[in-house]
Amino acid sequence: LSGRVITLTTDFGVGSPYLASMKGVMLTLNPDAVIVDVTHGIAPQDVREAALVIEDVTRRFPADSIHVVVVDPGVGTDRELIYAHLGHGHYIAPDNGVLSFLARRTPPTMVRSLKEPSYWLPEISATFHGRDVMAPVAAHLSLGLDPRELGPEKDDLVMLPWKAPLRRTREVRGEIVWVDGFGNVVSNITARDLADVPQDGPLRITCCEHVVDALSRTYGDHPKGALIALIGSSGYLELATVGGSASRTLNAVIGDRVILGW
Amino acid sequence: LSGRVITLTTDFGVGSPYLASMKGVMLTLNPDAVIVDVTHGIAPQDVREAALVIEDVTRRFPADSIHVVVVDPGVGTDRELIYAHLGHGHYIAPDNGVLSFLARRTPPTMVRSLKEPSYWLPEISATFHGRDVMAPVAAHLSLGLDPRELGPEKDDLVMLPWKAPLRRTREVRGEIVWVDGFGNVVSNITARDLADVPQDGPLRITCCEHVVDALSRTYGDHPKGALIALIGSSGYLELATVGGSASRTLNAVIGDRVILGW
Amino acid sequence: LSGRVITLTTDFGVGSPYLASMKGVMLTLNPDAVIVDVTHGIAPQDVREAALVIEDVTRRFPADSIHVVVVDPGVGTDRELIYAHLGHGHYIAPDNGVLSFLARRTPPTMVRSLKEPSYWLPEISATFHGRDVMAPVAAHLSLGLDPRELGPEKDDLVMLPWKAPLRRTREVRGEIVWVDGFGNVVSNITARDLADVPQDGPLRITCCEHVVDALSRTYGDHPKGALIALIGSSGYLELATVGGSASRTLNAVIGDRVILGW
């Protein structure tokens, strides 16, 4: 373990001073830790949104980075806190499914249950395990602690259901899984699902009673206000309103159907 | 002074570019400073909120960290800017009470008035002493400057009144002092105030015409929407709505009474 | 090039996880980069606001800092991405005018078109050049890459029109160019434009049918709620409501006229 980067993903809200408590705990143990915020704007207790962000963002970080995820509606119940080695990163999170989309892509090579209190703060509150357990464990890992010291091995992770798009004849039926900060509407249909679509043939993307009849390469080719469909920067089919918000144009919410036909 | 960590607490708002000006000034003087945001979401000019956050969060940071607090409604008047050594940290702030809750807990061992312009920027604006005075002073401290060089000694700090809860027979009367980003409603009643409460006896917590009749250990034990009372992660009695916002449930604001009876 | 500081200015919104993707890319290439957020609260695609922030803030940073600006409505069109050496900093940005207010102050000493893909990510999306092109280029510069390697020389930058205030007899006519997070209303009239105003003579600042008849030094000298005019910390004439928001007091928006008479 050589990584000194520790990332934080929480639902605390962007201005929350609770984050700083976690950072203080980590810097006290390892003054050389490089702490990076992934986001603190996850909707409160929205494990699914956090799982999508973790999958897309954390694999961009250096090998052996330590990723701490505090979206933890079950804090203080018997849900477990875990360590998982996934892809080229180390993850500290509640075992509530928040790592499951990443694990679907790259199954874990080691999972441990955080049971060894030597690596926690001396006093543990019932409501803030991010500060009292996860932050000090991450700092110890960043100092080179062998993750096997953290607690007993676990065989599996809680997995959220991933709704794969349905493939029919000349059609793929997916749904909206995320709306980003610009209002772009991201579906679960990937570039790969489009492999069967003829290169220059007609195409139809339907969502919330709006129809888009082409796949664009990018935003800038279109007039302001145009509703377009494209493969976004994370590899998923998304709908966007040029210079605006597709989620407002469509009045769309997560779970709404997206149908690609040709 | 070996600390390289400098923390920032302001009321500038989370997206404010003014923060970056302060960071630029500090990094120009000390490129090795590790700058950490505590929060920039303090309500504008709310010295009391900042004093509560400072008390809870900054003691989590490494010994000899330098904490800069820019909540400064009196900028440009004759209010003083000060250096204070409090607990194991160094503080740079206006002398407006923002350090007083921390000083109540651990009285200062040194207070200096920032009067020595050698450690300021060459040009001082009338409205942004955070950038022009506090940031360069913090950077000089992080480089090892003896705080006695900053200006003459001061004997006291401006102190905000701390409203201690009232203890009556079988009752403690406190009030709401803070509402966090989740809408949890935090009172000034501490775990210690509950020492007289019989372990298994009946209990009644009243706030804004709502009554809670038990002290919970944590959120996760209850159904979504339940209003509960618990000792929060900072050691104060707080009210929380599971999976929601107690401040909305109660329609509560800072200053509203919280009564604990048994 | 010895600078290790990389700053980020974007319109992604403060909680956006897209920022973290950029930081992950940069830290993967240069684990010692010191990444500082300038702001991510630029109004979506508002190149003019970003240009004002860049001009005011980035010159506070250490010499040889690398400033990355991702306010890029033309992503995926034929707008160019550029490197520019301006003042004592290095800038990576789309060539859309976002550097023009800074360039007006200190003309560029070198401009390069980012054409050399060796310094980009291996896979380039059509919609997120901040992550795929600008972040890796900034990281390579922070490692010491000669900017001449980035691509061919360019002779000029796209410049936004700068509306200079009009000087009439005993009058300067300017306009609102920015509203900061406190609601302070910042004009394009500078301290220098006030050189002709007699020191102790009468003065009149008119904006949105409100009149202020003196220039204040700072906020704290006035009662709460007072509308005042002063030279702000960036050197421009601004209107402020003490303890409140001048933009609300005045119902003012960017482009509204500010007239200084004497």
PDB file of C-alpha atoms in Angstrom, chain A residues 18 72 86 127 150 164-165 210 216 219 237:
ATOM      1  CA  TYR A  18     -18.963  17.307   9.690  1.00  0.00           C
ATOM      2  CA  ASP A  72     -25.055   5.365   5.747  1.00  0.00           C
ATOM      3  CA  LEU A  86     -12.020  -3.381  -5.896  1.00  0.00           C
ATOM      4  CA  THR A 127     -24.340   8.346  15.035  1.00  0.00           C
ATOM      5  CA  LEU A 150      -8.977  -4.565   9.995  1.00  0.00           C
ATOM      6  CA  ALA A 164     -30.098  -3.906 -17.251  1.00  0.00           C
ATOM      7  CA  PRO A 165     -31.841  -2.533 -20.322  1.00  0.00           C
ATOM      8  CA  HIS A 210     -40.398  13.467 -26.291  1.00  0.00           C
ATOM      9  CA  SER A 216     -25.391  13.547 -31.630  1.00  0.00           C
ATOM     10  CA  TYR A 219     -23.651  19.634 -27.464  1.00  0.00           C
ATOM     11  CA  LEU A 237     -26.844   7.196 -23.455  1.00  0.00           C
TER      12      LEU A 237
END
